[in-house]
PDB file of C-alpha atoms in Angstrom:
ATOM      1  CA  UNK A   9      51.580  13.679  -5.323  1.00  0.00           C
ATOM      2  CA  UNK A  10      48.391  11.641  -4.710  1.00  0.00           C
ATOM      3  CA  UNK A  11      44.947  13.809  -5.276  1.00  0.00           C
ATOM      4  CA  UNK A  12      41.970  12.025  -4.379  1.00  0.00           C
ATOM      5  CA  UNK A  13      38.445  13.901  -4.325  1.00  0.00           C
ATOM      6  CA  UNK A  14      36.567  12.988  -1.151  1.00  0.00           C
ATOM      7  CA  UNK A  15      33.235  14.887  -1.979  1.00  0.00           C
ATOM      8  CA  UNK A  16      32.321  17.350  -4.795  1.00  0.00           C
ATOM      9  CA  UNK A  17      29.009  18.839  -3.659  1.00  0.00           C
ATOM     10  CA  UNK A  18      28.188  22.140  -2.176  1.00  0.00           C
ATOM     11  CA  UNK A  19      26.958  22.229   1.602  1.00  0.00           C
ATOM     12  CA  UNK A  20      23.810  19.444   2.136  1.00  0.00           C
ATOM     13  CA  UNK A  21      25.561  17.160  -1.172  1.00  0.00           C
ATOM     14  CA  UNK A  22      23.336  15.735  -3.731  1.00  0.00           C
ATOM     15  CA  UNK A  23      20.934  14.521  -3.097  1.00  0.00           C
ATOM     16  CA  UNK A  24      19.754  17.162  -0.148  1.00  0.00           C
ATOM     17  CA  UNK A  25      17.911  15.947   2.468  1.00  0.00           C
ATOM     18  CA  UNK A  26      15.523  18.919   2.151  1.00  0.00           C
ATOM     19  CA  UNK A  27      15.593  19.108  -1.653  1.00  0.00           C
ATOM     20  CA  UNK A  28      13.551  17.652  -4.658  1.00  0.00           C
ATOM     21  CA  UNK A  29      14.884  19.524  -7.591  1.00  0.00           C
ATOM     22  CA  UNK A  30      15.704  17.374 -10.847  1.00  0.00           C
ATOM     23  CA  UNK A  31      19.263  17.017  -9.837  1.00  0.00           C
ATOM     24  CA  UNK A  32      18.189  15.565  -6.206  1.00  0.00           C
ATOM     25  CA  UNK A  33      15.480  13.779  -7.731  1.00  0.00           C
ATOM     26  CA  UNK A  34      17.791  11.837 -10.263  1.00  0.00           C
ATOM     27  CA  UNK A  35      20.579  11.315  -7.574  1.00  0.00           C
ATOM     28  CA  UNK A  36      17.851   9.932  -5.544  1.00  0.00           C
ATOM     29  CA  UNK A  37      16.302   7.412  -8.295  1.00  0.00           C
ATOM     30  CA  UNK A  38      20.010   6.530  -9.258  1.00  0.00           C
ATOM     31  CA  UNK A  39      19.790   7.810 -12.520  1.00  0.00           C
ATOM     32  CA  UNK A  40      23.030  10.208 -11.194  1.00  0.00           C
ATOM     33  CA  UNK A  41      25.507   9.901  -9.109  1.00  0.00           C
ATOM     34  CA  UNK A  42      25.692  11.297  -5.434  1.00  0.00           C
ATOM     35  CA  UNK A  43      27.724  13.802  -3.976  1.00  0.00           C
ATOM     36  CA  UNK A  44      28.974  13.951  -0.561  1.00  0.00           C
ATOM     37  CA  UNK A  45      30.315  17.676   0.963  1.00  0.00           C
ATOM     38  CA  UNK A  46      33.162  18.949  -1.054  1.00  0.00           C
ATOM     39  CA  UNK A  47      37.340  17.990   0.225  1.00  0.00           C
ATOM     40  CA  UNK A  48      40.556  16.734  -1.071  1.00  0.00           C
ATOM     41  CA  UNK A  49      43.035  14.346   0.501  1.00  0.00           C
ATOM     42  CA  UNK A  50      46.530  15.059  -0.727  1.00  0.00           C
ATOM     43  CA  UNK A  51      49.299  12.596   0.196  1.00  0.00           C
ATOM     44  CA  UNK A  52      52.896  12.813  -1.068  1.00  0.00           C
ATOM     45  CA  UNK A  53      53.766   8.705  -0.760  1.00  0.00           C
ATOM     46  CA  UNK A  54      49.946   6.906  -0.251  1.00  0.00           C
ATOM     47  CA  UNK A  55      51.269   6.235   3.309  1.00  0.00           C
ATOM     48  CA  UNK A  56      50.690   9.732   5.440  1.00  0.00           C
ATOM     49  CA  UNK A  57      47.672  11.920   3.879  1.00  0.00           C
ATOM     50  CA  UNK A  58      47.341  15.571   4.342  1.00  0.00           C
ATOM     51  CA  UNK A  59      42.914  16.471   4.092  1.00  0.00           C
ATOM     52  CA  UNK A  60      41.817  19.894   2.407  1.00  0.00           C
ATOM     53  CA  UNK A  61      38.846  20.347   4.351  1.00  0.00           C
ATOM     54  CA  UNK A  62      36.788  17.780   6.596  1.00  0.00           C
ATOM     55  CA  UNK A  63      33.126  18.191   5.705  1.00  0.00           C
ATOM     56  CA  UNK A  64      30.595  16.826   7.668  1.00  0.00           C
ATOM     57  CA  UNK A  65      30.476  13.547   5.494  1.00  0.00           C
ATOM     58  CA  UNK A  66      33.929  12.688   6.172  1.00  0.00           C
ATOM     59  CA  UNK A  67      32.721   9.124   8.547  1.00  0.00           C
ATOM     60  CA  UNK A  68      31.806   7.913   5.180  1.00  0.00           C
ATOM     61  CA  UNK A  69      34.146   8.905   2.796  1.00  0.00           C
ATOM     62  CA  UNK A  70      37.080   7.535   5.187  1.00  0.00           C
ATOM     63  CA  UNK A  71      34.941   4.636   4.701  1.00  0.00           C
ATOM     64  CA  UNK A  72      35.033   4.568   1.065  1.00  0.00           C
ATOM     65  CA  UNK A  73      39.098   4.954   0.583  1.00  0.00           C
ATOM     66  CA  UNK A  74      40.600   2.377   1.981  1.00  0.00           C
ATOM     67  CA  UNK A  75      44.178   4.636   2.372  1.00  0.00           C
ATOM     68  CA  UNK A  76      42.233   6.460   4.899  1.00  0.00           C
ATOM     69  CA  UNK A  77      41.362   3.667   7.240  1.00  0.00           C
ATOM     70  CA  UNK A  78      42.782   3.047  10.380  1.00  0.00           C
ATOM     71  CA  UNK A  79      46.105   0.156  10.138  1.00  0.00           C
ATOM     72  CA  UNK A  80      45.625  -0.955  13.748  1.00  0.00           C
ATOM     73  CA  UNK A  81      43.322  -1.146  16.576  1.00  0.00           C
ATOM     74  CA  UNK A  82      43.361   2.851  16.954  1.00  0.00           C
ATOM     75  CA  UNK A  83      45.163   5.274  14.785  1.00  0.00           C
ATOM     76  CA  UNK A  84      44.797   6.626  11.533  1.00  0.00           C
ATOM     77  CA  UNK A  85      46.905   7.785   7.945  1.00  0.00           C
ATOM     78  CA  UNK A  86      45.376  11.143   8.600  1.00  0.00           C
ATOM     79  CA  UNK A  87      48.411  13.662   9.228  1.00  0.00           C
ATOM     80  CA  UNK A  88      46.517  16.944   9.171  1.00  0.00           C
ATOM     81  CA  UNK A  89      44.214  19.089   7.544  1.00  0.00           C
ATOM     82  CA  UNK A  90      43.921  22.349   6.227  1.00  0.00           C
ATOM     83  CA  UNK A  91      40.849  24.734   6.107  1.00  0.00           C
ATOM     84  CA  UNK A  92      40.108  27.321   3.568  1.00  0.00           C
ATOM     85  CA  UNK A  93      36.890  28.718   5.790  1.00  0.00           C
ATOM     86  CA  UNK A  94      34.569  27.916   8.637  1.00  0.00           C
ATOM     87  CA  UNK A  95      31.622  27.105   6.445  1.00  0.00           C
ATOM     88  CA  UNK A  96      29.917  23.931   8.616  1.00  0.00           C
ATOM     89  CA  UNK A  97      30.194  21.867   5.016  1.00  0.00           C
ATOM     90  CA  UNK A  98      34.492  22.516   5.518  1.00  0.00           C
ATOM     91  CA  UNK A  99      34.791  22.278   9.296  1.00  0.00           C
ATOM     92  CA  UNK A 100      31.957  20.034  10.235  1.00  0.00           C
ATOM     93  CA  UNK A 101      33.563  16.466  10.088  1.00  0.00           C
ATOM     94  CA  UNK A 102      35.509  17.638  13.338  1.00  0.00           C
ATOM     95  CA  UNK A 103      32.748  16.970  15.401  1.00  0.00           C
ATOM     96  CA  UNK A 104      33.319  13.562  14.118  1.00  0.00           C
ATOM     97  CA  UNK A 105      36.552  12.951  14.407  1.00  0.00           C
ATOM     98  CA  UNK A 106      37.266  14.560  17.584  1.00  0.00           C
ATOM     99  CA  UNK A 107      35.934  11.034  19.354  1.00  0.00           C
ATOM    100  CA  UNK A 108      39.441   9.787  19.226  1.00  0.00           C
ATOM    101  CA  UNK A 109      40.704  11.817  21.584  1.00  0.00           C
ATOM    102  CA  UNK A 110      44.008  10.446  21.591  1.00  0.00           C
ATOM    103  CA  UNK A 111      44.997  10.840  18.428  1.00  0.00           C
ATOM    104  CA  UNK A 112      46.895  14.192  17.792  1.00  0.00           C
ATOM    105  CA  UNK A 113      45.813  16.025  14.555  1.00  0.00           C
ATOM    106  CA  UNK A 114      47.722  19.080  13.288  1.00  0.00           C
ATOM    107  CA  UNK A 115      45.106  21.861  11.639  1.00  0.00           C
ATOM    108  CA  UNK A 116      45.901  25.129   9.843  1.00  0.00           C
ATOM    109  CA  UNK A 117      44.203  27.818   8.613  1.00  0.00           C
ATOM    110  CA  UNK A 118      43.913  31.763   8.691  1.00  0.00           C
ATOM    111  CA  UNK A 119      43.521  32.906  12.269  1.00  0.00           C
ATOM    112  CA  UNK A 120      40.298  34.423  10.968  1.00  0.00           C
ATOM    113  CA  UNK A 121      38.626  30.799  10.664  1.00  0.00           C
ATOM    114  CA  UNK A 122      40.124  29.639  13.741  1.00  0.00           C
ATOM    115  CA  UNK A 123      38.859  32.349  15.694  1.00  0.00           C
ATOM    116  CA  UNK A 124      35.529  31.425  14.527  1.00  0.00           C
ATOM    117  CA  UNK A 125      35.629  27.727  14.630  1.00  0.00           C
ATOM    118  CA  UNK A 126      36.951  27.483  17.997  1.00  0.00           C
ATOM    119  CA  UNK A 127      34.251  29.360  19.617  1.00  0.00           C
ATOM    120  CA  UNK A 128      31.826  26.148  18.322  1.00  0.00           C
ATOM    121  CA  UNK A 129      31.270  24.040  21.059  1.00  0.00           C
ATOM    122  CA  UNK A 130      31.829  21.059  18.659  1.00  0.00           C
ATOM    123  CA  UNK A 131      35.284  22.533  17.434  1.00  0.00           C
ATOM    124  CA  UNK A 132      36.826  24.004  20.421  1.00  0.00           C
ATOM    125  CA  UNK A 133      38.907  21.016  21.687  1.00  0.00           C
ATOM    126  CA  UNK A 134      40.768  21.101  18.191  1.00  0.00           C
ATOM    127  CA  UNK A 135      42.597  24.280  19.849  1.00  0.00           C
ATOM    128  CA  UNK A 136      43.409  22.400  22.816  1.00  0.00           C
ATOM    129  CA  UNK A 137      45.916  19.430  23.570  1.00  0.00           C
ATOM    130  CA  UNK A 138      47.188  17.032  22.164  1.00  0.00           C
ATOM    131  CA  UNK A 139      45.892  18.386  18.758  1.00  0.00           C
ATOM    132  CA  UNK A 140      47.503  22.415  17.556  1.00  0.00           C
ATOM    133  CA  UNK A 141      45.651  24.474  15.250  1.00  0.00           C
ATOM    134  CA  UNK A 142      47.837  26.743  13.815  1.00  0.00           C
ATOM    135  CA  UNK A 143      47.774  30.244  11.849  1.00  0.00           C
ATOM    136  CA  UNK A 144      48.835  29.865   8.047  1.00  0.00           C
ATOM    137  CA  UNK A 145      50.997  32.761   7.171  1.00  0.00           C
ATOM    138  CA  UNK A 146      49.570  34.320   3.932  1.00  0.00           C
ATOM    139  CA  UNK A 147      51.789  33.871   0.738  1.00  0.00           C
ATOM    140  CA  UNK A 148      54.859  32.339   2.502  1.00  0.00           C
ATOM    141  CA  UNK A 149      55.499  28.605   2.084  1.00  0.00           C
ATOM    142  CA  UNK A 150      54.659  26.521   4.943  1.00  0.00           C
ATOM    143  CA  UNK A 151      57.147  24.036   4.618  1.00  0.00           C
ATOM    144  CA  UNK A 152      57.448  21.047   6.949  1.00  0.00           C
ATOM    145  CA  UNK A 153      59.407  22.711   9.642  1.00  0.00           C
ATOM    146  CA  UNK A 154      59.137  19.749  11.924  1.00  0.00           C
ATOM    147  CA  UNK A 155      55.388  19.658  12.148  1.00  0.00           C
ATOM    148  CA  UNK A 156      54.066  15.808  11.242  1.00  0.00           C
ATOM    149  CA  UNK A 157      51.172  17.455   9.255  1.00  0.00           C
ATOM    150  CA  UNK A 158      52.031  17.902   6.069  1.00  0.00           C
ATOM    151  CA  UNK A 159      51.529  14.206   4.983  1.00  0.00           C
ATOM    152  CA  UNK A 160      54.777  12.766   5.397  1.00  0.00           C
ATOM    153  CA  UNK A 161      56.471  15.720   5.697  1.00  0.00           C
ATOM    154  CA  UNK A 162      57.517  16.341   1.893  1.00  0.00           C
ATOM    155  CA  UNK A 163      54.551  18.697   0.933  1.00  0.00           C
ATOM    156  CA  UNK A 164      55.079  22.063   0.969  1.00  0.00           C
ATOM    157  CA  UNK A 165      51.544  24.896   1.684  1.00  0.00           C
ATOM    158  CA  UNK A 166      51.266  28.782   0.211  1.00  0.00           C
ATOM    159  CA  UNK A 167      47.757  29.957   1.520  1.00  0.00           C
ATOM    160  CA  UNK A 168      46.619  32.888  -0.543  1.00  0.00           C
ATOM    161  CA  UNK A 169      43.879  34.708   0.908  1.00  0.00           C
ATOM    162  CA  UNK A 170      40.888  35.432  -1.583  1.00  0.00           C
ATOM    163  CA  UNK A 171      37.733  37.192  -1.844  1.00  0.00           C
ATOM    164  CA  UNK A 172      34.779  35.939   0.444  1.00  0.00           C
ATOM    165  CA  UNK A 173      33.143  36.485   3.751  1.00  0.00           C
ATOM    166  CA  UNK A 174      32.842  34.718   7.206  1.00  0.00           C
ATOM    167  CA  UNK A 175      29.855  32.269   7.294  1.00  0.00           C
ATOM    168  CA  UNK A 176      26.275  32.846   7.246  1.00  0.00           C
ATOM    169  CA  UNK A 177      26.540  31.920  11.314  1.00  0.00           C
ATOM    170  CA  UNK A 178      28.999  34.496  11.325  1.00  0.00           C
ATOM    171  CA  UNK A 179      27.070  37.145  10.063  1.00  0.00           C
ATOM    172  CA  UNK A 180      28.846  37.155   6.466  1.00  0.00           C
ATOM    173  CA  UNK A 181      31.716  39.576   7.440  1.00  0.00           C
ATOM    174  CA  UNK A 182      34.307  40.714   4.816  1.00  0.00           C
ATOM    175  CA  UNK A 183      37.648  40.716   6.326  1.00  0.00           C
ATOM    176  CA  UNK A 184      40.906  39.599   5.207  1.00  0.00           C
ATOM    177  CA  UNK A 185      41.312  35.272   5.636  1.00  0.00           C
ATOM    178  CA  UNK A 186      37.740  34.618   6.083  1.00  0.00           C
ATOM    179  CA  UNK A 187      38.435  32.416   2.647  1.00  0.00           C
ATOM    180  CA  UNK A 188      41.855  31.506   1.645  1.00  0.00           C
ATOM    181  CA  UNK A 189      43.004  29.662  -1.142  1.00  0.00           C
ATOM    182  CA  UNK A 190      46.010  26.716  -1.236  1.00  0.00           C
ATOM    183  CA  UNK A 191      48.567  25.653  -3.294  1.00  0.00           C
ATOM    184  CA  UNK A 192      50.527  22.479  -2.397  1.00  0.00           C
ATOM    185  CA  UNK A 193      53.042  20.680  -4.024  1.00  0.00           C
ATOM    186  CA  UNK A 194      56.011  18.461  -3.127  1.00  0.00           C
ATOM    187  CA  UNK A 195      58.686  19.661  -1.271  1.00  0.00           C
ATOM    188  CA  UNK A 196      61.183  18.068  -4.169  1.00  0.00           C
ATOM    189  CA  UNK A 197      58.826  18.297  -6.482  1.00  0.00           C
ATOM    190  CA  UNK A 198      57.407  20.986  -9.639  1.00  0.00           C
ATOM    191  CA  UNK A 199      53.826  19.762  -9.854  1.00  0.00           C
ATOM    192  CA  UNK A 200      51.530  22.563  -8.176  1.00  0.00           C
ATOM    193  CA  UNK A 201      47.897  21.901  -6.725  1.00  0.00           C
ATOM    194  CA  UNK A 202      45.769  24.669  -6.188  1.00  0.00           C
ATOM    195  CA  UNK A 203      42.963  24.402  -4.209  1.00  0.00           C
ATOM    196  CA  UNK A 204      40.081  27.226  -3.771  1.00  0.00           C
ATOM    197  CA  UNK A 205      36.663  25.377  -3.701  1.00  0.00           C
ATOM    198  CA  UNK A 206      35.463  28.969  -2.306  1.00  0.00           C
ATOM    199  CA  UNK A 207      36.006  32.506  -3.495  1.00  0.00           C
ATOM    200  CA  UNK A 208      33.764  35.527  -4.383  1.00  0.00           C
ATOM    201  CA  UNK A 209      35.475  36.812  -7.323  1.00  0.00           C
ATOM    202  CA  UNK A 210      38.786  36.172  -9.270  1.00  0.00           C
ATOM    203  CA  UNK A 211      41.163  38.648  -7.939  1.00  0.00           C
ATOM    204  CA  UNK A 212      45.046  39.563  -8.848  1.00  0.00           C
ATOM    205  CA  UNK A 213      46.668  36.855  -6.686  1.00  0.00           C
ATOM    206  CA  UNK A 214      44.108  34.033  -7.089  1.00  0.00           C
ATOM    207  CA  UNK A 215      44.480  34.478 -11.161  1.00  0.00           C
ATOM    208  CA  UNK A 216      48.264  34.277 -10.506  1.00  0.00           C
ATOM    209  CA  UNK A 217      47.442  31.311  -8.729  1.00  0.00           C
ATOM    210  CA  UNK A 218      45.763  29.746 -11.042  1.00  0.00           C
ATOM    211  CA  UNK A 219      48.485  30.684 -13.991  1.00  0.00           C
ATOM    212  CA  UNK A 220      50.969  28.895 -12.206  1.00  0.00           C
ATOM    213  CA  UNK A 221      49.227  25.809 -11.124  1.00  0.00           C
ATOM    214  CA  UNK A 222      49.297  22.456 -13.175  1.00  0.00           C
ATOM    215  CA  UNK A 223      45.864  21.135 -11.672  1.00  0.00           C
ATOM    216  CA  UNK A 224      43.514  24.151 -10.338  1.00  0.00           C
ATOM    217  CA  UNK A 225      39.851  22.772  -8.273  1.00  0.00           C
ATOM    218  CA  UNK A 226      38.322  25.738  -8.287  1.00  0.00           C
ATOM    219  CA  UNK A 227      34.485  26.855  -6.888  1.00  0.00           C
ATOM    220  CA  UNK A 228      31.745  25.525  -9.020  1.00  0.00           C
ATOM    221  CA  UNK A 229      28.885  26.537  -6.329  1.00  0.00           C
ATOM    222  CA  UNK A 230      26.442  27.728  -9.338  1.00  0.00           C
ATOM    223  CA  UNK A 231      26.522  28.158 -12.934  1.00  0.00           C
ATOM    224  CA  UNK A 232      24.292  31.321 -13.040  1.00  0.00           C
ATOM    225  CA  UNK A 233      24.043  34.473 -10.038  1.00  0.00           C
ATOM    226  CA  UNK A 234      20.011  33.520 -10.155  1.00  0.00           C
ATOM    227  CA  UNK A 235      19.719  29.722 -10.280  1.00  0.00           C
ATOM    228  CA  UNK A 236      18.691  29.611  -6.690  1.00  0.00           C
ATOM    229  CA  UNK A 237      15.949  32.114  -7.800  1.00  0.00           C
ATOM    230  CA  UNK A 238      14.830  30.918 -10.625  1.00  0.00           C
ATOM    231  CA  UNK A 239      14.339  27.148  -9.668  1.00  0.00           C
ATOM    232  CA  UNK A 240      12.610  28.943  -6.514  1.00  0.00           C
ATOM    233  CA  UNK A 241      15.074  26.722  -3.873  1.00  0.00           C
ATOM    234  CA  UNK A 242      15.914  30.255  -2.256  1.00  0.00           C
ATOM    235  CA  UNK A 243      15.452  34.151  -2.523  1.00  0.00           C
ATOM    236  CA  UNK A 244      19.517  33.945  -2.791  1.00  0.00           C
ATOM    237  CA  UNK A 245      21.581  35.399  -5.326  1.00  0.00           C
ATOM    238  CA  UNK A 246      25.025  33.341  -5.856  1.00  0.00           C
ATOM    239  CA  UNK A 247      27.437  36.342  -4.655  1.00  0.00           C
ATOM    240  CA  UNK A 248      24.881  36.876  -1.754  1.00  0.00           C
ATOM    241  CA  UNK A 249      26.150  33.569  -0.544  1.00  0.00           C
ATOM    242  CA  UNK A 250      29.763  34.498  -1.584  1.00  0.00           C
ATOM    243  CA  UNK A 251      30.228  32.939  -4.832  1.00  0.00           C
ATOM    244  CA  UNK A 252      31.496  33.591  -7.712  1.00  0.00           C
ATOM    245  CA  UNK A 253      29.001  32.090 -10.919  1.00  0.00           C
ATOM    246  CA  UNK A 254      30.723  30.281 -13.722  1.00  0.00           C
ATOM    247  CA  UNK A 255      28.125  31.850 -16.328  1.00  0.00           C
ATOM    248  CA  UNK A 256      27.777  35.908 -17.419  1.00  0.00           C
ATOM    249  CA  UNK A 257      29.958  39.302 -17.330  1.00  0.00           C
ATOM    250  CA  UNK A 258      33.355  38.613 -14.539  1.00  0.00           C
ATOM    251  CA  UNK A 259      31.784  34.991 -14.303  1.00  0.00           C
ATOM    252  CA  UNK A 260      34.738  32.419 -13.745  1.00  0.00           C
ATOM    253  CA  UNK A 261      34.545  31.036 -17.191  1.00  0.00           C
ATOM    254  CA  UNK A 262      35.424  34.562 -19.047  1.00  0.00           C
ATOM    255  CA  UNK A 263      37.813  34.967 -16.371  1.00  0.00           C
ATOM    256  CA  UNK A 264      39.761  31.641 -17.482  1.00  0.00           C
ATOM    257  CA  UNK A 265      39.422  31.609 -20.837  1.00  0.00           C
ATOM    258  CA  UNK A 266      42.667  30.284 -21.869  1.00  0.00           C
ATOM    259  CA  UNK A 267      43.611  29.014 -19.023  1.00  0.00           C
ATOM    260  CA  UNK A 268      46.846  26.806 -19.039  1.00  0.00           C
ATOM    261  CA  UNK A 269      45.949  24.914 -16.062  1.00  0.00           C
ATOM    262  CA  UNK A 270      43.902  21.781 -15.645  1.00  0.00           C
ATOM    263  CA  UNK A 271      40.678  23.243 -14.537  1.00  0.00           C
ATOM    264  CA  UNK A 272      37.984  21.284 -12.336  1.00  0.00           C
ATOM    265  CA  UNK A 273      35.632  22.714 -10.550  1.00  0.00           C
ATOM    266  CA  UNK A 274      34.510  21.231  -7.022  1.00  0.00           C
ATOM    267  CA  UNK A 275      32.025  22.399  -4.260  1.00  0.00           C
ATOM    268  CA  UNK A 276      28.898  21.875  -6.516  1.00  0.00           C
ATOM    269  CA  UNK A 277      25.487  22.982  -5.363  1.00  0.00           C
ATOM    270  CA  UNK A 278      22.474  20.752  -5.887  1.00  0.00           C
ATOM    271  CA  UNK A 279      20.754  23.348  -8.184  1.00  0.00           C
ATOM    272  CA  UNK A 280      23.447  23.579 -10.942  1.00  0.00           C
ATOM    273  CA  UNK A 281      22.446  22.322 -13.731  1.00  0.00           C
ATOM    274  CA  UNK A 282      26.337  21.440 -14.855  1.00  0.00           C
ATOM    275  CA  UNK A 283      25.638  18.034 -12.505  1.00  0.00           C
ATOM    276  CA  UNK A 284      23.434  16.823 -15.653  1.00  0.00           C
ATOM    277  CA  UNK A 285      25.528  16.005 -18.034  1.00  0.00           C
ATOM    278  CA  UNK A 286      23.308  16.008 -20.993  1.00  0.00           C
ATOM    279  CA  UNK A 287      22.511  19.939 -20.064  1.00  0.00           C
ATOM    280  CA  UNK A 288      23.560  23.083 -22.435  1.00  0.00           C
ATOM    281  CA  UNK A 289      25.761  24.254 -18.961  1.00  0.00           C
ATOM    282  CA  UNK A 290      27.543  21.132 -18.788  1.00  0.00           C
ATOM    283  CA  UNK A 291      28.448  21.268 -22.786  1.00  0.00           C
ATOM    284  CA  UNK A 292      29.658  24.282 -22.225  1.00  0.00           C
ATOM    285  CA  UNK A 293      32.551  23.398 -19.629  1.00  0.00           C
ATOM    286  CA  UNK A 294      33.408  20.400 -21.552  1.00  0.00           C
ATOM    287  CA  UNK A 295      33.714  22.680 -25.028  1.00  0.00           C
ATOM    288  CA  UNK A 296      36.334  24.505 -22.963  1.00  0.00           C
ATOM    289  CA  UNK A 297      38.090  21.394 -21.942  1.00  0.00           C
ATOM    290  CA  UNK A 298      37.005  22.527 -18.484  1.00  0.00           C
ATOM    291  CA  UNK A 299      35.951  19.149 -15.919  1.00  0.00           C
ATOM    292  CA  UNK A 300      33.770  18.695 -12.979  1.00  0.00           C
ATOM    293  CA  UNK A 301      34.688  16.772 -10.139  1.00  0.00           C
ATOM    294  CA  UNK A 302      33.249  13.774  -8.763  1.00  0.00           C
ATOM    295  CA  UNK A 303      33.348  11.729  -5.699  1.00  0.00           C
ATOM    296  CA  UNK A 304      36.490   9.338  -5.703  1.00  0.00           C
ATOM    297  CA  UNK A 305      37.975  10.952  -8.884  1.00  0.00           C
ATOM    298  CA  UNK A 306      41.938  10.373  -8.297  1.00  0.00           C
ATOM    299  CA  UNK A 307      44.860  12.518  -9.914  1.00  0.00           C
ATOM    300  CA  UNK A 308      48.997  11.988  -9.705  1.00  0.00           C
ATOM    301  CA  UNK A 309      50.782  15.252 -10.130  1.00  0.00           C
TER     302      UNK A 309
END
């Protein structure tokens, strides 16, 4: 199985278009690299690819991976794509996409996130014909079954739903499948992938999840509940936005402290200071062998 990392960042990438703090401003002056909107592309061959999200920079990171690029006149290598909320920075790229109208694109996700998508005037025609957007069932493989989504049709899907609420548009409602988590690997395969760039705390199935994957990208929004604060970007506390922080008491780095996976955290917010790799924070996740995602890092399960 083919992983390649589209985009890393947290909603607006790095640098912001809004933002000058020290991570912006080095991304900006090149001293750093940028960061597009955080998503995967998982294929099982290089030929068919299955995306994990389609943020709203997804015109340009087609652009920059060739495997994603159309063969012929019209037509793409894009078999599907799975959602693990309706945050704009996962769903966005649709509005982009949908101006190939006759392509047919297979989309999944909890009926939660498709309730709410579909209701954006941008998104809505993704529920219509020729494309399908089908409900994941939660914790029950989602094998192939016929449906030419699943890149090829030798990966096999588990969603697992985890702790989080419906979008800030949405009014931040907790319910059941407004954030799921995924874990993919090959139908013939052993390698697991799990994939939860989003999740409010590390509950009992998401930390089985994680025990049982080989390669985890998990949500690296912000290294500390107040960073937001105290670099004065926003009166926002991390878990008021529906994160989990790596740093302090139930942070995710206590929570996998010997860890057996291969940890990488994704869906990076401009503000963390983990994105300068000369920082205290970013020692830290290297001292536990932990890594941080980039744009166009590539993994083979």
């Amino acid at each position: 199985m083919i992983v390649r990392v589209l985009g890393s960042a947290a909603g607006g990438g790095v640098p912001q278009w809004n933002c000058a703090c020290a991570n912006c401003s080095a991304a900006r002056a090149g001293r750093r690299p940028r960061r597009t909107q955080s998503g995967l592309a998982v294929s099982s061959n290089g030929d068919r690819w299955l995306l994990l999200n389609c943020s709203p920079d997804i015109g340009a990171q087609i652009e920059s991976f060739a495997p994603l690029q159309p063969r012929q006149s019209r037509g793409t290598p894009i078999a599907g794509m799975l959602f693990t909320d309706a945050n704009v920075d996962h769903i966005g790229g649709l509005a982009t996409l949908r101006q190939d109208g006759a392509h047919r694109f297979v989309l999944r996700s909890s009926a939660v996130v498709r309730e709410i998508a579909t209701k954006q005037r941008a998104f809505w025609r993704f529920a219509q014909a020729p494309h399908r957007w089908l409900d994941v069932p939660f914790e029950e493989a989602c094998a192939p079954a016929g449906e030419d989504d699943l890149a090829g049709r030798e990966l096999e899907v588990r969603a697992i739903p985890v702790p989080g609420t419906t979008p800030g548009y949405d009014g931040r409602r907790d319910c059941a499948g407004a954030v799921v988590a995924y874990e993919i690997s090959e139908v013939e395969g052993t390698k697991r992938l799990l994939f939860a760039p989003v999740f409010a705390s590390i509950d009992e199935r998401l930390a089985a999840a994680i025990a049982s994957a080989d390669v985890a990208f998990l949500d690296g929004t912000f290294f500390s509940e107040t960073e937001l604060v105290a670099q004065e970007l926003m009166p926002k506390r991390a878990s008021e936005l529906g994160h989990l922080s790596l740093q302090g008491p139930g942070g995710s780095l206590s929570a996998l402290d010997g860890a057996a996976a291969r940890i990488v955290f994704t869906h990076i917010n401009n503000s963390n200071p983990i994105l300068n790799p000369d920082s205290s924070e970013a020692r830290v996740l290297r001292d536990a062998e932990f890594e941080v995602a980039y744009d166009g890092m590539e993994l083979r399960l």
